[in-house]
PDB file of C-alpha atoms in Angstrom:
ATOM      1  CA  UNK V   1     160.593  64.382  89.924  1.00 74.00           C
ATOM      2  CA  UNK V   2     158.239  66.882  88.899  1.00 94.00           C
ATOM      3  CA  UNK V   3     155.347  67.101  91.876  1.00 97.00           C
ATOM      4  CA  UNK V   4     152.812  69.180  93.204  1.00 98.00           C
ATOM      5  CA  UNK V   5     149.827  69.419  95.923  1.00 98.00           C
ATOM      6  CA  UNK V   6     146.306  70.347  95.160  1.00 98.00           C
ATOM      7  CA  UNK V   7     144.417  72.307  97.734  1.00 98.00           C
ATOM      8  CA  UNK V   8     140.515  72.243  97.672  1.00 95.00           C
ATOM      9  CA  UNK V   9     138.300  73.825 100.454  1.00 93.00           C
ATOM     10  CA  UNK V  10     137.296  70.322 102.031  1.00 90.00           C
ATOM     11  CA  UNK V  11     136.552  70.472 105.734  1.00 89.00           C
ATOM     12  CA  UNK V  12     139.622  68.042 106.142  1.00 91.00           C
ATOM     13  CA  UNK V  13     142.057  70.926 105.580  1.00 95.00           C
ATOM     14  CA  UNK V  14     140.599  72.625 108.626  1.00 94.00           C
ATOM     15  CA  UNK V  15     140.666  69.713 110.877  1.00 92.00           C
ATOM     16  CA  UNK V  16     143.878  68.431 110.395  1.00 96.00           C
ATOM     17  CA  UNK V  17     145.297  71.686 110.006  1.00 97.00           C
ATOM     18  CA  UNK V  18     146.808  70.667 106.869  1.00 98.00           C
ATOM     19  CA  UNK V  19     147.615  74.514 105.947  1.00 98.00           C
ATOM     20  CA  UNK V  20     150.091  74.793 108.638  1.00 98.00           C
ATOM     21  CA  UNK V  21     152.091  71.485 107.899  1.00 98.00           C
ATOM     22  CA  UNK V  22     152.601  72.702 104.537  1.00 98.00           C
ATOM     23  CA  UNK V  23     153.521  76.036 105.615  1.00 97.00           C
ATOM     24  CA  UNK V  24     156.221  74.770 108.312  1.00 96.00           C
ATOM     25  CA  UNK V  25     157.352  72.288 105.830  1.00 96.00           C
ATOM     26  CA  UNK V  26     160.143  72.838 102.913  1.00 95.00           C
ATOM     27  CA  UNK V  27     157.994  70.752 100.734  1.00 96.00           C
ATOM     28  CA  UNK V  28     160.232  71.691  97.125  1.00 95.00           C
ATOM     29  CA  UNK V  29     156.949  70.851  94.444  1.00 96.00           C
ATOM     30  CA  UNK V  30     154.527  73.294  92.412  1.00 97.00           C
ATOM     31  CA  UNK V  31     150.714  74.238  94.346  1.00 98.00           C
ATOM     32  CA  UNK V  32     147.809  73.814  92.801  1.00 98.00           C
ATOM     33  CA  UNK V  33     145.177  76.087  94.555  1.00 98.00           C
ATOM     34  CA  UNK V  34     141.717  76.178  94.197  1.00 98.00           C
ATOM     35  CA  UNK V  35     139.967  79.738  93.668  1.00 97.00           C
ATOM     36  CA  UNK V  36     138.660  80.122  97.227  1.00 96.00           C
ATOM     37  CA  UNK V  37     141.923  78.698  99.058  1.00 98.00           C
ATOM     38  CA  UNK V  38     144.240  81.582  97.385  1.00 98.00           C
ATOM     39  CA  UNK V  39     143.692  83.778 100.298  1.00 97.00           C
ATOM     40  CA  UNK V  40     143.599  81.325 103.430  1.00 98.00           C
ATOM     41  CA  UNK V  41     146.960  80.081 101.531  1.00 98.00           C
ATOM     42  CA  UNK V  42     148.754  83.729 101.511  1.00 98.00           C
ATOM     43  CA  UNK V  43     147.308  83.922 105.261  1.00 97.00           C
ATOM     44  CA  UNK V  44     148.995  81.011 106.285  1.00 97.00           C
ATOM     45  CA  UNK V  45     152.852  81.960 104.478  1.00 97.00           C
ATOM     46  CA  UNK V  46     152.155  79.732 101.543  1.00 98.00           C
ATOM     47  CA  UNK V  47     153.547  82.243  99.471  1.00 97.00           C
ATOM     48  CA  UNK V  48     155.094  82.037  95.678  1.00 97.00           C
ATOM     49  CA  UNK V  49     158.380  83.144  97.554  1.00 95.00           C
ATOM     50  CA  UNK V  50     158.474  79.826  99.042  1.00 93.00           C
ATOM     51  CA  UNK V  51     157.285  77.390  96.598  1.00 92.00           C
ATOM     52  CA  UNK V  52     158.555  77.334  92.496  1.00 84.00           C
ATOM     53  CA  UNK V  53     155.393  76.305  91.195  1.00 94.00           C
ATOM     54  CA  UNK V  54     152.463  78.319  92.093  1.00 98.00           C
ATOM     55  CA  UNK V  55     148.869  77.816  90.327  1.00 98.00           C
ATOM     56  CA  UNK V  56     145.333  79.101  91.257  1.00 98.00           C
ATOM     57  CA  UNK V  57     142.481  77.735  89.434  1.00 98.00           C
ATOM     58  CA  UNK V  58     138.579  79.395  88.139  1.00 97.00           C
ATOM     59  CA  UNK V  59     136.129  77.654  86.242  1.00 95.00           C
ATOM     60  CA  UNK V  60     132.719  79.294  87.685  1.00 93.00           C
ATOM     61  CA  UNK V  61     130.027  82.032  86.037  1.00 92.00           C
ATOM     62  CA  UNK V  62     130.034  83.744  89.113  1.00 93.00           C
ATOM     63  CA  UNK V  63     130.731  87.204  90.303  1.00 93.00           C
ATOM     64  CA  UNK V  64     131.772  86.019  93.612  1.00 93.00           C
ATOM     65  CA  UNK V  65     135.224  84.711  92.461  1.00 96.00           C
ATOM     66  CA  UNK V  66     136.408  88.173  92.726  1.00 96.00           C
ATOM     67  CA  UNK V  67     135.967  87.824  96.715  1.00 96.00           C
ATOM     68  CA  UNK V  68     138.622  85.034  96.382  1.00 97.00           C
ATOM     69  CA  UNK V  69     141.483  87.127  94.979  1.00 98.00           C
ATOM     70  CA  UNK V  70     142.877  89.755  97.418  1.00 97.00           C
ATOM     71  CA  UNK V  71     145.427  92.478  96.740  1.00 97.00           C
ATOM     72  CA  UNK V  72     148.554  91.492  97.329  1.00 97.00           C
ATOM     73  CA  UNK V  73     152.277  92.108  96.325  1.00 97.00           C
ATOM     74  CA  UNK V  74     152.580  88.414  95.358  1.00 97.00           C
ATOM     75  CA  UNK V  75     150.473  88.601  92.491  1.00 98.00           C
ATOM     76  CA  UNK V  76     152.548  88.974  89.683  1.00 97.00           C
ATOM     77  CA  UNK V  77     154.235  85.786  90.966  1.00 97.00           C
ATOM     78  CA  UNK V  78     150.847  83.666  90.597  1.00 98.00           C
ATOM     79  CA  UNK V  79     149.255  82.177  87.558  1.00 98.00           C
ATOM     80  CA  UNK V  80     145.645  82.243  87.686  1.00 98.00           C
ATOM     81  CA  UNK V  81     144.383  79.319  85.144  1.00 98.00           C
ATOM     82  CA  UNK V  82     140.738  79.871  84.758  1.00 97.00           C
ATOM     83  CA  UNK V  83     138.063  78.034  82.250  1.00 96.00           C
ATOM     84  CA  UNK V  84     136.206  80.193  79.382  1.00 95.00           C
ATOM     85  CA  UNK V  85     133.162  80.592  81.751  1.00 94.00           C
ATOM     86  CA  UNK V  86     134.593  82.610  83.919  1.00 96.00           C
ATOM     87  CA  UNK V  87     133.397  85.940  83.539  1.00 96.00           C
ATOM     88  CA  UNK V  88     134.834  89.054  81.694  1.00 96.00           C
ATOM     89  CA  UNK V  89     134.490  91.262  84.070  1.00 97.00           C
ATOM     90  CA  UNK V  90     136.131  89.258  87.120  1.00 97.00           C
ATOM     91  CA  UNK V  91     139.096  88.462  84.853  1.00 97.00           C
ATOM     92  CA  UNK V  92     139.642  92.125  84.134  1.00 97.00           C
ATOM     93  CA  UNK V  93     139.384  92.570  87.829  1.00 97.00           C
ATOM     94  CA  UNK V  94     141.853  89.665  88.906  1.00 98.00           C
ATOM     95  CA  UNK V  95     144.126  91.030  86.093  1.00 98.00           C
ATOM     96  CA  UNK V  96     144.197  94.869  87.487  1.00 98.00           C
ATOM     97  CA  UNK V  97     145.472  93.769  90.953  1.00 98.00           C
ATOM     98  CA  UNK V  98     148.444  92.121  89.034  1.00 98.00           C
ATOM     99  CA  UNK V  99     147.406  88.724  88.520  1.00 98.00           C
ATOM    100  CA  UNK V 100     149.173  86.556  85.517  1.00 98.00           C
ATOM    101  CA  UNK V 101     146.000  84.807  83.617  1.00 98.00           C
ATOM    102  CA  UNK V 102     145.910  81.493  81.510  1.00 98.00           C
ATOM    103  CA  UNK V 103     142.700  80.362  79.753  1.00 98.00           C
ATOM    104  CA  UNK V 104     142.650  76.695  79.686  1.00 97.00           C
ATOM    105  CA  UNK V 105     139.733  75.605  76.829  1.00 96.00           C
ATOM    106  CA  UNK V 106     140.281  71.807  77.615  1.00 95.00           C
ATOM    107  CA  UNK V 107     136.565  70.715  76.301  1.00 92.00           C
ATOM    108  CA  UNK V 108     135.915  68.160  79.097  1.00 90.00           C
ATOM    109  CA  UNK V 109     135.974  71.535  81.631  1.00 89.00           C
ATOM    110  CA  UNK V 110     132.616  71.877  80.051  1.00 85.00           C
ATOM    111  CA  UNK V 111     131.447  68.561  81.702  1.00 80.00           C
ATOM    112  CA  UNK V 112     132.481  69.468  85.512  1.00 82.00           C
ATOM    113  CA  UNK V 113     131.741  72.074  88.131  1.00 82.00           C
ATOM    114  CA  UNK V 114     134.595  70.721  90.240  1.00 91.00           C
ATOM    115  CA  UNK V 115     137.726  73.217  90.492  1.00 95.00           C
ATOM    116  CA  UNK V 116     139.521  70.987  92.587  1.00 94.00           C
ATOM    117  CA  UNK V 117     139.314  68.114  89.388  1.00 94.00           C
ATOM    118  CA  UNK V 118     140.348  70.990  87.103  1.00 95.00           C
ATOM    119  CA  UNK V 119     143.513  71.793  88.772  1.00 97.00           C
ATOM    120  CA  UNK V 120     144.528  68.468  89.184  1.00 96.00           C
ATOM    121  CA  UNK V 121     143.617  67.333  85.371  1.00 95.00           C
ATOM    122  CA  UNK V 122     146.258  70.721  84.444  1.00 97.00           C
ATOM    123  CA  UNK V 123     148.955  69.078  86.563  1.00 97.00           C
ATOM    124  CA  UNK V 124     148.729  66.080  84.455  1.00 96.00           C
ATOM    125  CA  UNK V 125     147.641  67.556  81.195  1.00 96.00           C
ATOM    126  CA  UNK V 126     149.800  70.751  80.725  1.00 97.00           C
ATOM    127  CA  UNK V 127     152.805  70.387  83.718  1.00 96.00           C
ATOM    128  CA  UNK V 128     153.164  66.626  82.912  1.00 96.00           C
ATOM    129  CA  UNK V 129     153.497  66.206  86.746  1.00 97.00           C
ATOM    130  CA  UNK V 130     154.558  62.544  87.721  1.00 96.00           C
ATOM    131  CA  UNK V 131     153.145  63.095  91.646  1.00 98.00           C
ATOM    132  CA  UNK V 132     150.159  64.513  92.182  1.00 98.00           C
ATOM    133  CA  UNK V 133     149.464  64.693  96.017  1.00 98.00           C
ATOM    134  CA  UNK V 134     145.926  66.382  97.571  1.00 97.00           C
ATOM    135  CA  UNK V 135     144.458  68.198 100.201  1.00 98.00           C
ATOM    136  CA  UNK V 136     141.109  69.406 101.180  1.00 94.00           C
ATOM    137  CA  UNK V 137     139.609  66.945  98.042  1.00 93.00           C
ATOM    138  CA  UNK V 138     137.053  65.497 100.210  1.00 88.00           C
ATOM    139  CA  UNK V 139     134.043  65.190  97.978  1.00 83.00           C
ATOM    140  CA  UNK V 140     131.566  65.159 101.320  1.00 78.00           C
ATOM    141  CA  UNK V 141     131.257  66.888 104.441  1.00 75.00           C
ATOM    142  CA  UNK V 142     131.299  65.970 107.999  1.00 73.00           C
ATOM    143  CA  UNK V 143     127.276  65.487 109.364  1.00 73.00           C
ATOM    144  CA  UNK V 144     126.477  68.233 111.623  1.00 70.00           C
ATOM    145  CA  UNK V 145     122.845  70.474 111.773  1.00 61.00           C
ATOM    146  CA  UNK V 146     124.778  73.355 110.039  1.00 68.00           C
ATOM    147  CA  UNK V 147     125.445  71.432 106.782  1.00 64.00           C
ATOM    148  CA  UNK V 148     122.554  69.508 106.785  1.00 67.00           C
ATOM    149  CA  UNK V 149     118.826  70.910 106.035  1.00 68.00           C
ATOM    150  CA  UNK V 150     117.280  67.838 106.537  1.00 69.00           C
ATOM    151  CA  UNK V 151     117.644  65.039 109.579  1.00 73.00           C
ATOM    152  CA  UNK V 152     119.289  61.888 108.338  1.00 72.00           C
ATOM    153  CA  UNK V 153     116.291  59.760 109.201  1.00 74.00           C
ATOM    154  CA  UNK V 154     113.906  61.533 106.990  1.00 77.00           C
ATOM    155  CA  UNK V 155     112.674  60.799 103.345  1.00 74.00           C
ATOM    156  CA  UNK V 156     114.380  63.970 101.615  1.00 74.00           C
ATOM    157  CA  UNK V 157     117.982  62.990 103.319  1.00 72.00           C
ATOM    158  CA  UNK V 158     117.462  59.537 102.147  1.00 74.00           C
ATOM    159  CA  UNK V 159     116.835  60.519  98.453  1.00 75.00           C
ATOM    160  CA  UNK V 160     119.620  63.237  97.816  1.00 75.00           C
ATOM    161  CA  UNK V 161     122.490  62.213 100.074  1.00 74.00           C
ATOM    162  CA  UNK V 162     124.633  59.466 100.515  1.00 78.00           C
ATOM    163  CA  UNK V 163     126.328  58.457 103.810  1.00 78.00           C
ATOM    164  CA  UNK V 164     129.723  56.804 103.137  1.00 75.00           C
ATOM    165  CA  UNK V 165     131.231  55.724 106.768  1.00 76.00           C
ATOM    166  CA  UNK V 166     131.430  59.252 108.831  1.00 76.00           C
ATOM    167  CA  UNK V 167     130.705  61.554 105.610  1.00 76.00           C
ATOM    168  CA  UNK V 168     127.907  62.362 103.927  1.00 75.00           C
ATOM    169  CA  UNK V 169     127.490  63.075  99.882  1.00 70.00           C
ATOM    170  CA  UNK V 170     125.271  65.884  99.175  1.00 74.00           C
ATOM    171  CA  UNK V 171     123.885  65.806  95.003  1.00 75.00           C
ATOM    172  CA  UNK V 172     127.175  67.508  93.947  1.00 79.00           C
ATOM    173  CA  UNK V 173     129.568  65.903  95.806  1.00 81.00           C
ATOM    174  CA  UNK V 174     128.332  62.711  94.122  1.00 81.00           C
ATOM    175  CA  UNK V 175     128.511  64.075  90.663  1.00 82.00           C
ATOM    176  CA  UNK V 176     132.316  65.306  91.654  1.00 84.00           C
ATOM    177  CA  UNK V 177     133.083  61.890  92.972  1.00 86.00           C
ATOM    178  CA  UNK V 178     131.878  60.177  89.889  1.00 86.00           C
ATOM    179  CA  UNK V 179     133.327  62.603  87.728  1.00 88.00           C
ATOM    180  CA  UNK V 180     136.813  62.128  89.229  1.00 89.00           C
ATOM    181  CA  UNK V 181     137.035  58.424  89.009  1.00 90.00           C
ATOM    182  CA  UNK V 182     136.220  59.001  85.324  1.00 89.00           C
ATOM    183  CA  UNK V 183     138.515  60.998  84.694  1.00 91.00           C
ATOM    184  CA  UNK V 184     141.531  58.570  86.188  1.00 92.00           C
ATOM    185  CA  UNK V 185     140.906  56.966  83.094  1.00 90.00           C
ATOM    186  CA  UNK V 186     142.137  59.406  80.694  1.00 91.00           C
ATOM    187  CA  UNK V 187     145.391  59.747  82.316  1.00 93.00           C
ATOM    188  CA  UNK V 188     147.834  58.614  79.579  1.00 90.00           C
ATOM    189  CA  UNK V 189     151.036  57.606  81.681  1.00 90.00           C
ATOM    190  CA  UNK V 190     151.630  56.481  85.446  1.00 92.00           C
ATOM    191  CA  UNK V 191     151.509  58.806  87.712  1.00 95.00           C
ATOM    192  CA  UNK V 192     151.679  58.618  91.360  1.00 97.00           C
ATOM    193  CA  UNK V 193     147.848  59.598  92.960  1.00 97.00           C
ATOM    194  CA  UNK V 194     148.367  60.501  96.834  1.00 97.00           C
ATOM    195  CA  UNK V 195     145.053  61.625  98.697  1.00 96.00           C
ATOM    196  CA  UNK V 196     146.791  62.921 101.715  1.00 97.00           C
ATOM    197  CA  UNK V 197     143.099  64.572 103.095  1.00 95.00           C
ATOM    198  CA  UNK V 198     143.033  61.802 106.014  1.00 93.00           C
ATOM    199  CA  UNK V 199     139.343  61.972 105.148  1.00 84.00           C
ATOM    200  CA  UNK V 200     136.597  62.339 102.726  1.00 85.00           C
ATOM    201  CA  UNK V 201     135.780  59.849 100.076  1.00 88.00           C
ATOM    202  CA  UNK V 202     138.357  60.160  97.158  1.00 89.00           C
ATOM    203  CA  UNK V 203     139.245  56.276  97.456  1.00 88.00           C
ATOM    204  CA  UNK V 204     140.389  54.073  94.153  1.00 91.00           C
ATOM    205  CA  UNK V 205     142.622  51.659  93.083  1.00 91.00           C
ATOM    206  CA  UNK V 206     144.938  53.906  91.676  1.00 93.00           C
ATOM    207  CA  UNK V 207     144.910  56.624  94.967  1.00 95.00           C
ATOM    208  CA  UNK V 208     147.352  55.648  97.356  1.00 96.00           C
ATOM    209  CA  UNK V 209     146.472  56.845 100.923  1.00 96.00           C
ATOM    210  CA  UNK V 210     149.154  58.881 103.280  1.00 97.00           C
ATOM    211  CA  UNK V 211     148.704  61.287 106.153  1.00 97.00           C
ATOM    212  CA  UNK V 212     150.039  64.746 105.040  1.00 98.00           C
ATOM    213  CA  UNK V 213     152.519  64.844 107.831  1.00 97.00           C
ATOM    214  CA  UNK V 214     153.929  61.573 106.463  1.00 97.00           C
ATOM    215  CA  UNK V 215     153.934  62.744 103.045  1.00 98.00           C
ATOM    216  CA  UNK V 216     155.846  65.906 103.753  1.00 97.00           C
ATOM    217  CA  UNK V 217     157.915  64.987 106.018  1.00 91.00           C
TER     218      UNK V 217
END
């Protein structure tokens, strides 16, 4: 069965140490890695040596995606999939340390912000995956003073965020929420959904929940 794992840069990755399961693990399906995970990834062994399928997504204007792709002798092994906003001069950049590009000009990237929703729309879209399992998709973050610049009692925390059980929404995380759910809808055949973050607030009808250690294991 064709499968694969996307990894955002949710604080549940970090907590539950999901990077280190996955690299002790013999897990046999494709990654699909969001721009700023690449290098933690390669860090942690989770290397295109070890797993078939091997994806790293960019949809942002920004000139601070080139911070997110290192030098390394894996790179002609990974496909970098990127959106048409990404700038020129970063693709020429990920391309002269050996990178493989893609352009993907799917016209409801223009609608989203959200790399994490990106790569898992590709798995779907272009790999025709039939298990889609995720990690660090946590659409929130966990209430602490350094995340927060307001207290949650006052007037400007109540208007922007949203607190949902331990977590709390920020503006964007609501808009990638939202967006996500919508986008379950466009989904032409079954597919099995897996939110394996053992956090966050990715919940639907069609997400099945599973601790990652369960999942791979």
């Amino acid at each position: 069965m064709a499968k694969a794992i996307v990894i955002g840069a949710g604080p549940s990755l970090y907590k539950f140490n999901h990077l280190e399961l996955l690299a002790k693990s013999d897990y046999d399906g494709s990654l699909l890695i969001t721009d700023r995970m690449l290098r933690p990834c390669l860090n942690m062994g989770i290397t295109p040596d070890r797993f078939k399928g091997f994806y790293v997504f960019s949809m942002e204007d920004m000139f601070v995606l080139k911070e997110f792709y290192p030098p390394t002798k894996h790179a002609s092994k990974i496909t970098v999939i990127h959106s048409p906003r990404v700038r020129k001069e970063v693709l020429e950049y990920i391309v002269s340390l050996g990178y493989k590009l893609k352009c993907d000009y799917w016209d409801y990237l223009k609608v989203t912000s959200n790399v994490g929703l990106m790569a898992f729309c590709y798995g779907w879209r272009v790999l025709h995956l039939k298990e889609i399992a995720m990690i660090g998709l946590d659409h929130s973050i966990y209430p602490s003073p350094d995340n927060l610049p307001f207290t949650e009692d006052s007037d400007c925390f109540r208007s922007c965020y949203t607190k949902v059980g331990q977590m709390i929404m920020a503006p964007n995380h609501q808009l990638w929420l939202e967006s996500f759910i919508d986008f379950l809808e466009l989904i032409p055949y079954p597919i099995r959904i897996i939110n394996c973050t053992e956090g966050g607030v990715l919940k639907d009808k069609r997400i099945k929940e599973m601790e990652f250690r369960k999942y791979l294991w």
